[in-house]
């Protein structure tokens, strides 16, 4: 027993080597490591502080969306008249100017219609000239009839005065009754001649009105022919289809020798006046105003940025203009965040606009904290 007690005493006085190692002081980081750690922590705090300041001053005013696309008011090229395509002046993806010829349709049929209308104009003009000549002749005939009527009236007055003068003479026996009878007969004939001349004058005057109506009719026919001639010339000019706007040819479907009907789509001219339609959530547009600056990033050009400005905001959400607008007054209701189309004008140079293609996806970021600008 004494030996066991001694052994425990020795164990307490002489602990194992492992326990002696645990009682040694732990190693500390060297000064350089502590400096690096403190520097990293300080940098992290500064970054957080900078981000917070940036967010408060600018970041919270930026509203962005990737539901945005490049648009252009493309023009569909279609003929006004029907016919066979005689010539196609442009190729696919070619740049064109406003007024530049694109397609020519065979003009012979429309040229013939124009010539026919021109002949009708000439015929109406000749008819008008003939009627005017007849009118001049009729005016001369009226003047002659008036002179004859005046002469007949003078003769009638003279005959009546002779009858009046010879009546008392015949009654007194100074003149014979045969002479009085002859004078009375002459007076009656003179009166009949006056009536005849007056009727002839009235007929001449009516004939003049008829000729004047013929002149007006010829003039109306001439105006109709001129209207037909103008319409034929319009159709003749429409056989050469021209570009209404400057841009680039796309979706060309017309070929030489093809028969095209009026209104048939032949190609599309896409102008270089591009703009962006961005569909922002309804929770994003509260502070948007016309003229605010916009940063545009095109997915097809990573890293490239273009500037623009907010041009206008749609008066309704996209759902309101859909083919079947939702009717939330029936059945169960689930609230869905709506999107509002916003038009963004691109403030880029003509050289920069060359990289724009209608339909490209973009990301638009509006600075709602900036003051409204007038563009």
Coordinates of C-alpha atoms in Angstrom, one line a residue:
X1 CA 0.0 0.0 0.0
X2 CA 2.8 2.4 0.8
X3 CA 4.2 1.8 -2.7
X4 CA 0.9 2.7 -4.3
X5 CA 0.6 6.0 -2.4
X6 CA 4.1 6.8 -3.4
X7 CA 3.4 6.2 -7.0
X8 CA 0.3 8.5 -7.0
X9 CA 2.5 11.2 -5.3
X10 CA 5.1 10.8 -8.0
X11 CA 2.4 11.1 -10.7
X12 CA 1.2 14.3 -9.3
X13 CA 4.7 15.7 -8.9
X14 CA 5.7 14.5 -12.4
X15 CA 2.7 14.8 -14.8
X16 CA 2.8 13.1 -18.3
X17 CA 4.6 14.8 -21.2
X18 CA 1.3 15.4 -23.1
X19 CA -0.1 17.4 -20.3
X20 CA 3.1 19.5 -20.1
X21 CA 2.7 20.3 -23.8
X22 CA -0.9 21.6 -23.4
X23 CA 0.2 24.1 -20.7
X24 CA 2.5 25.8 -23.2
X25 CA 1.3 29.3 -24.4
X26 CA -0.5 29.4 -27.9
X27 CA 1.2 31.0 -30.9
X28 CA -0.1 34.6 -31.9
X29 CA -0.3 36.0 -35.4
X30 CA 2.7 37.9 -36.5
X31 CA 2.3 41.7 -37.0
X32 CA 2.2 41.5 -40.8
X33 CA -0.7 39.1 -40.9
X34 CA -2.6 41.3 -38.4
X35 CA -2.0 44.3 -40.6
X36 CA -3.3 42.5 -43.7
X37 CA -6.4 41.3 -41.9
X38 CA -7.1 44.7 -40.6
X39 CA -6.6 46.2 -44.0
X40 CA -9.0 43.8 -45.6
X41 CA -11.6 44.5 -43.0
X42 CA -11.2 48.2 -43.4
X43 CA -11.5 47.9 -47.2
X44 CA -14.7 45.8 -46.8
X45 CA -16.2 48.4 -44.5
X46 CA -15.2 51.2 -46.9
X47 CA -16.8 49.3 -49.8
X48 CA -20.0 48.8 -47.8
X49 CA -20.0 52.5 -46.9
X50 CA -19.4 53.6 -50.5
X51 CA -22.1 51.3 -51.7
X52 CA -24.5 52.7 -49.1
X53 CA -23.7 56.3 -50.0
X54 CA -23.9 55.5 -53.8
X55 CA -27.3 53.8 -53.3
X56 CA -28.6 56.7 -51.2
X57 CA -27.4 59.3 -53.7
X58 CA -28.0 57.6 -57.0
X59 CA -28.6 53.9 -56.9
X60 CA -32.1 54.0 -55.5
X61 CA -33.1 56.3 -58.4
X62 CA -32.1 53.9 -61.1
X63 CA -34.8 51.7 -62.6
X64 CA -33.8 49.1 -65.1
X65 CA -35.4 46.3 -67.1
X66 CA -34.3 43.7 -69.6
X67 CA -37.8 43.5 -71.1
X68 CA -36.8 46.0 -73.8
X69 CA -36.3 45.8 -77.5
X70 CA -35.1 48.0 -80.4
X71 CA -37.9 49.2 -82.7
X72 CA -38.2 51.1 -86.0
X73 CA -41.2 52.4 -87.8
X74 CA -40.7 50.1 -90.8
X75 CA -42.7 50.8 -94.0
X76 CA -44.2 48.0 -96.0
X77 CA -43.7 48.6 -99.8
X78 CA -46.7 47.7 -101.8
X79 CA -47.8 48.7 -105.3
X80 CA -50.8 51.0 -105.9
X81 CA -51.6 49.3 -109.3
X82 CA -51.5 45.7 -110.5
X83 CA -49.2 44.4 -113.2
X84 CA -46.1 42.4 -114.1
X85 CA -42.8 43.4 -112.5
X86 CA -40.6 44.8 -115.2
X87 CA -37.5 45.7 -113.1
X88 CA -36.3 45.5 -109.5
X89 CA -33.8 48.3 -108.7
X90 CA -32.6 47.2 -105.2
X91 CA -31.1 44.2 -103.6
X92 CA -31.5 42.7 -100.1
X93 CA -30.3 44.8 -97.2
X94 CA -29.5 47.7 -99.5
X95 CA -29.5 51.3 -98.1
X96 CA -32.0 53.5 -100.0
X97 CA -32.9 57.1 -99.9
X98 CA -36.4 58.7 -99.8
X99 CA -37.8 58.9 -103.3
X100 CA -35.4 56.3 -104.7
X101 CA -37.0 53.9 -107.3
X102 CA -37.4 50.4 -105.9
X103 CA -39.6 48.5 -108.4
X104 CA -41.0 49.2 -111.9
X105 CA -44.2 47.6 -113.1
X106 CA -45.0 47.3 -116.8
X107 CA -46.5 50.7 -117.7
X108 CA -48.0 50.0 -121.2
X109 CA -51.6 49.4 -120.1
X110 CA -51.6 52.6 -118.0
X111 CA -49.9 54.6 -120.8
X112 CA -52.7 53.5 -123.2
X113 CA -55.3 54.6 -120.7
X114 CA -53.6 57.9 -120.4
X115 CA -53.6 58.4 -124.1
X116 CA -57.2 57.4 -124.4
X117 CA -58.2 60.0 -121.8
X118 CA -56.1 62.6 -123.6
X119 CA -58.0 61.8 -126.8
X120 CA -61.3 62.3 -124.9
X121 CA -60.1 65.7 -123.7
X122 CA -59.3 66.7 -127.3
X123 CA -62.7 65.5 -128.5
X124 CA -64.5 67.4 -125.8
X125 CA -62.5 70.5 -126.6
X126 CA -63.3 70.2 -130.3
X127 CA -67.0 69.7 -129.5
X128 CA -66.9 72.8 -127.3
X129 CA -65.2 74.8 -130.1
X130 CA -67.9 73.7 -132.6
X131 CA -70.7 74.6 -130.2
X132 CA -69.1 78.0 -129.6
X133 CA -68.9 78.6 -133.4
X134 CA -72.6 77.6 -133.7
X135 CA -73.3 80.0 -130.9
X136 CA -71.7 82.9 -132.8
X137 CA -73.7 81.9 -135.9
X138 CA -76.9 81.8 -133.9
X139 CA -76.2 85.2 -132.4
X140 CA -75.9 86.6 -136.0
X141 CA -79.2 84.8 -136.9
X142 CA -80.8 86.4 -133.8
X143 CA -79.6 89.8 -134.9
X144 CA -81.0 89.2 -138.4
X145 CA -84.3 88.1 -136.9
X146 CA -84.5 91.2 -134.8
X147 CA -83.9 93.4 -137.8
X148 CA -86.5 91.6 -139.8
X149 CA -89.0 91.9 -136.9
X150 CA -88.3 95.6 -136.6
X151 CA -88.8 96.0 -140.4
X152 CA -92.1 94.0 -140.2
X153 CA -93.3 96.1 -137.3
X154 CA -92.5 99.2 -139.3
X155 CA -94.5 97.9 -142.2
X156 CA -97.3 96.9 -140.0
X157 CA -97.5 100.4 -138.5
X158 CA -97.4 102.0 -141.9
X159 CA -100.2 99.7 -143.2
X160 CA -102.3 100.5 -140.1
X161 CA -101.8 104.2 -140.5
X162 CA -102.8 104.0 -144.2
X163 CA -106.0 102.1 -143.3
X164 CA -106.8 104.7 -140.7
X165 CA -106.2 107.5 -143.2
X166 CA -108.2 106.0 -146.0
X167 CA -111.2 104.9 -143.9
X168 CA -112.8 108.4 -143.6
X169 CA -111.9 109.2 -147.3
X170 CA -113.7 106.0 -148.4
X171 CA -116.6 106.9 -146.2
X172 CA -116.9 110.3 -147.8
X173 CA -116.5 108.9 -151.3
X174 CA -113.2 110.6 -151.9
X175 CA -111.6 107.2 -152.2
X176 CA -113.0 103.9 -153.5
X177 CA -113.8 101.1 -151.1
X178 CA -111.6 98.7 -153.2
X179 CA -108.6 100.9 -152.3
X180 CA -109.6 100.7 -148.5
X181 CA -110.1 96.9 -148.8
X182 CA -106.7 96.5 -150.3
X183 CA -105.0 98.6 -147.6
X184 CA -106.8 96.6 -144.9
X185 CA -105.6 93.4 -146.5
X186 CA -102.0 94.8 -146.6
X187 CA -102.3 95.8 -142.9
X188 CA -103.4 92.2 -142.0
X189 CA -100.6 90.7 -143.9
X190 CA -98.1 93.1 -142.2
X191 CA -99.5 92.1 -138.8
X192 CA -99.1 88.4 -139.7
X193 CA -95.5 89.0 -140.9
X194 CA -94.8 90.7 -137.5
X195 CA -96.0 87.6 -135.6
X196 CA -94.0 85.3 -137.9
X197 CA -90.8 87.4 -137.4
X198 CA -91.4 87.5 -133.6
X199 CA -91.8 83.7 -133.6
X200 CA -88.7 83.3 -135.6
X201 CA -86.8 85.5 -133.2
X202 CA -88.0 83.5 -130.2
X203 CA -87.0 80.3 -132.0
X204 CA -83.5 81.7 -132.6
X205 CA -83.2 82.7 -129.0
X206 CA -84.2 79.2 -127.8
X207 CA -81.8 77.7 -130.3
X208 CA -79.0 79.9 -128.7
X209 CA -79.9 78.5 -125.2
X210 CA -79.7 75.0 -126.6
X211 CA -76.2 75.7 -128.1
X212 CA -75.1 77.2 -124.8
X213 CA -76.2 74.0 -123.1
X214 CA -74.2 72.0 -125.6
X215 CA -71.2 74.1 -124.7
X216 CA -71.6 73.4 -121.0
X217 CA -72.1 69.8 -121.8
X218 CA -68.8 69.7 -123.8
X219 CA -67.1 71.5 -121.0
X220 CA -68.3 69.0 -118.5
X221 CA -67.2 66.2 -120.8
X222 CA -63.8 67.9 -121.0
X223 CA -63.5 68.1 -117.2
X224 CA -64.5 64.4 -116.9
X225 CA -61.9 63.5 -119.5
X226 CA -59.3 65.6 -117.7
X227 CA -60.1 63.9 -114.4
X228 CA -59.7 60.5 -116.1
X229 CA -56.5 61.7 -117.6
X230 CA -55.1 62.8 -114.2
X231 CA -56.2 59.5 -112.7
X232 CA -54.5 57.6 -115.6
X233 CA -51.3 59.6 -115.1
X234 CA -51.4 58.9 -111.4
X235 CA -51.6 55.2 -112.2
X236 CA -48.9 55.5 -114.8
X237 CA -46.7 57.2 -112.3
X238 CA -47.5 54.5 -109.7
X239 CA -46.0 51.9 -111.9
X240 CA -42.6 53.0 -110.6
X241 CA -42.7 52.3 -106.9
X242 CA -40.4 54.5 -104.8
X243 CA -39.2 54.5 -101.2
X244 CA -41.2 56.8 -99.0
X245 CA -38.6 57.0 -96.3
X246 CA -34.8 56.5 -96.1
X247 CA -33.6 53.2 -94.6
X248 CA -32.5 49.7 -95.5
X249 CA -34.4 47.2 -97.6
X250 CA -35.5 44.0 -95.8
X251 CA -37.7 41.0 -96.4
X252 CA -37.6 41.5 -100.2
X253 CA -40.1 39.1 -101.8
X254 CA -40.5 40.6 -105.3
X255 CA -38.9 39.2 -108.5
X256 CA -38.8 40.3 -112.1
X257 CA -41.7 38.8 -114.1
X258 CA -43.8 38.3 -111.1
X259 CA -47.5 39.5 -111.3
X260 CA -48.3 41.7 -108.3
X261 CA -51.7 43.0 -107.3
X262 CA -52.4 46.3 -105.7
X263 CA -51.5 46.1 -102.0
X264 CA -49.2 43.1 -102.4
X265 CA -46.3 43.2 -100.0
X266 CA -43.1 43.3 -102.0
X267 CA -40.5 44.4 -99.4
X268 CA -40.0 46.4 -96.2
X269 CA -37.9 49.6 -95.7
X270 CA -36.6 49.8 -92.2
X271 CA -35.6 53.4 -91.4
X272 CA -32.5 54.3 -89.3
X273 CA -34.5 56.3 -86.8
X274 CA -34.5 53.6 -84.1
X275 CA -36.0 53.8 -80.7
X276 CA -36.5 51.5 -77.7
X277 CA -39.6 50.2 -76.1
X278 CA -39.0 49.1 -72.5
X279 CA -41.7 47.4 -70.5
X280 CA -41.2 48.5 -66.9
X281 CA -43.1 47.1 -64.0
X282 CA -45.8 49.3 -62.7
X283 CA -43.9 49.7 -59.4
X284 CA -41.0 51.3 -61.3
X285 CA -42.6 54.1 -63.2
X286 CA -43.8 56.2 -60.3
X287 CA -40.9 58.7 -60.6
X288 CA -40.4 58.5 -64.4
X289 CA -40.8 61.7 -66.3
X290 CA -40.3 62.7 -69.9
X291 CA -36.7 63.8 -70.7
X292 CA -34.9 61.7 -68.0
X293 CA -31.6 60.2 -69.2
X294 CA -31.5 56.5 -70.1
X295 CA -28.5 54.2 -70.4
X296 CA -29.0 51.5 -73.1
X297 CA -27.1 48.2 -73.3
X298 CA -27.5 46.0 -76.3
X299 CA -27.2 42.2 -75.6
X300 CA -25.6 41.7 -79.0
X301 CA -22.8 44.2 -78.1
X302 CA -21.4 43.3 -74.6
X303 CA -19.8 46.3 -72.9
X304 CA -21.2 48.9 -75.3
X305 CA -23.4 51.6 -73.8
X306 CA -25.6 54.1 -75.6
X307 CA -27.4 57.1 -74.2
X308 CA -31.0 58.1 -74.7
X309 CA -33.8 59.9 -73.0
X310 CA -37.3 59.0 -72.0
X311 CA -39.6 60.1 -74.8
X312 CA -43.1 59.1 -73.5
X313 CA -45.0 56.7 -71.4
X314 CA -47.9 54.6 -72.7
X315 CA -51.4 55.6 -71.5
X316 CA -52.2 52.0 -70.6
X317 CA -50.5 48.8 -69.6
X318 CA -49.7 46.1 -72.2
X319 CA -52.6 44.0 -71.0
X320 CA -55.1 46.8 -71.9
X321 CA -54.1 46.7 -75.5
X322 CA -53.9 43.0 -75.9
X323 CA -56.4 41.1 -78.1
X324 CA -58.3 39.7 -75.1
X325 CA -57.8 42.1 -72.1
X326 CA -58.2 40.5 -68.7
X327 CA -61.5 41.0 -66.9
X328 CA -60.6 40.9 -63.2
X329 CA -64.2 41.6 -62.1
X330 CA -65.1 37.9 -62.5
X331 CA -64.1 34.8 -60.6
X332 CA -61.1 34.6 -58.3
X333 CA -58.5 37.3 -58.4
X334 CA -54.7 36.9 -58.4
X335 CA -52.8 40.1 -58.4
X336 CA -50.1 40.2 -61.1
X337 CA -47.6 43.0 -61.5
X338 CA -48.4 44.8 -64.8
X339 CA -45.9 46.2 -67.2
X340 CA -46.1 49.6 -68.9
X341 CA -44.5 50.3 -72.3
X342 CA -42.1 53.2 -72.2
X343 CA -40.7 54.7 -75.4
X344 CA -37.0 55.7 -75.2
X345 CA -35.4 57.9 -77.9
X346 CA -31.8 57.0 -78.8
X347 CA -29.4 59.9 -78.6
X348 CA -26.7 58.3 -80.8
X349 CA -24.8 59.5 -83.8
X350 CA -25.5 58.3 -87.3
X351 CA -22.4 56.2 -87.1
X352 CA -23.5 54.5 -83.8
X353 CA -27.0 53.9 -85.2
X354 CA -25.5 51.5 -87.8
X355 CA -25.1 48.8 -85.1
X356 CA -28.8 49.0 -84.2
X357 CA -31.0 46.3 -85.7
X358 CA -34.8 46.3 -85.2
X359 CA -35.8 43.6 -82.8
X360 CA -32.6 43.4 -80.7
X361 CA -32.9 42.8 -77.0
X362 CA -31.6 45.6 -74.8
X363 CA -31.4 46.5 -71.1
X364 CA -32.6 50.0 -70.3
X365 CA -31.8 51.9 -67.2
X366 CA -33.6 55.2 -66.4
X367 CA -32.2 57.7 -64.0
X368 CA -35.3 58.9 -62.3
X369 CA -33.3 61.2 -60.0
X370 CA -32.2 63.4 -62.8
X371 CA -34.1 66.5 -63.6
X372 CA -36.3 66.5 -66.7
X373 CA -34.5 67.5 -69.8
X374 CA -36.0 69.2 -72.9
X375 CA -35.0 67.4 -76.2

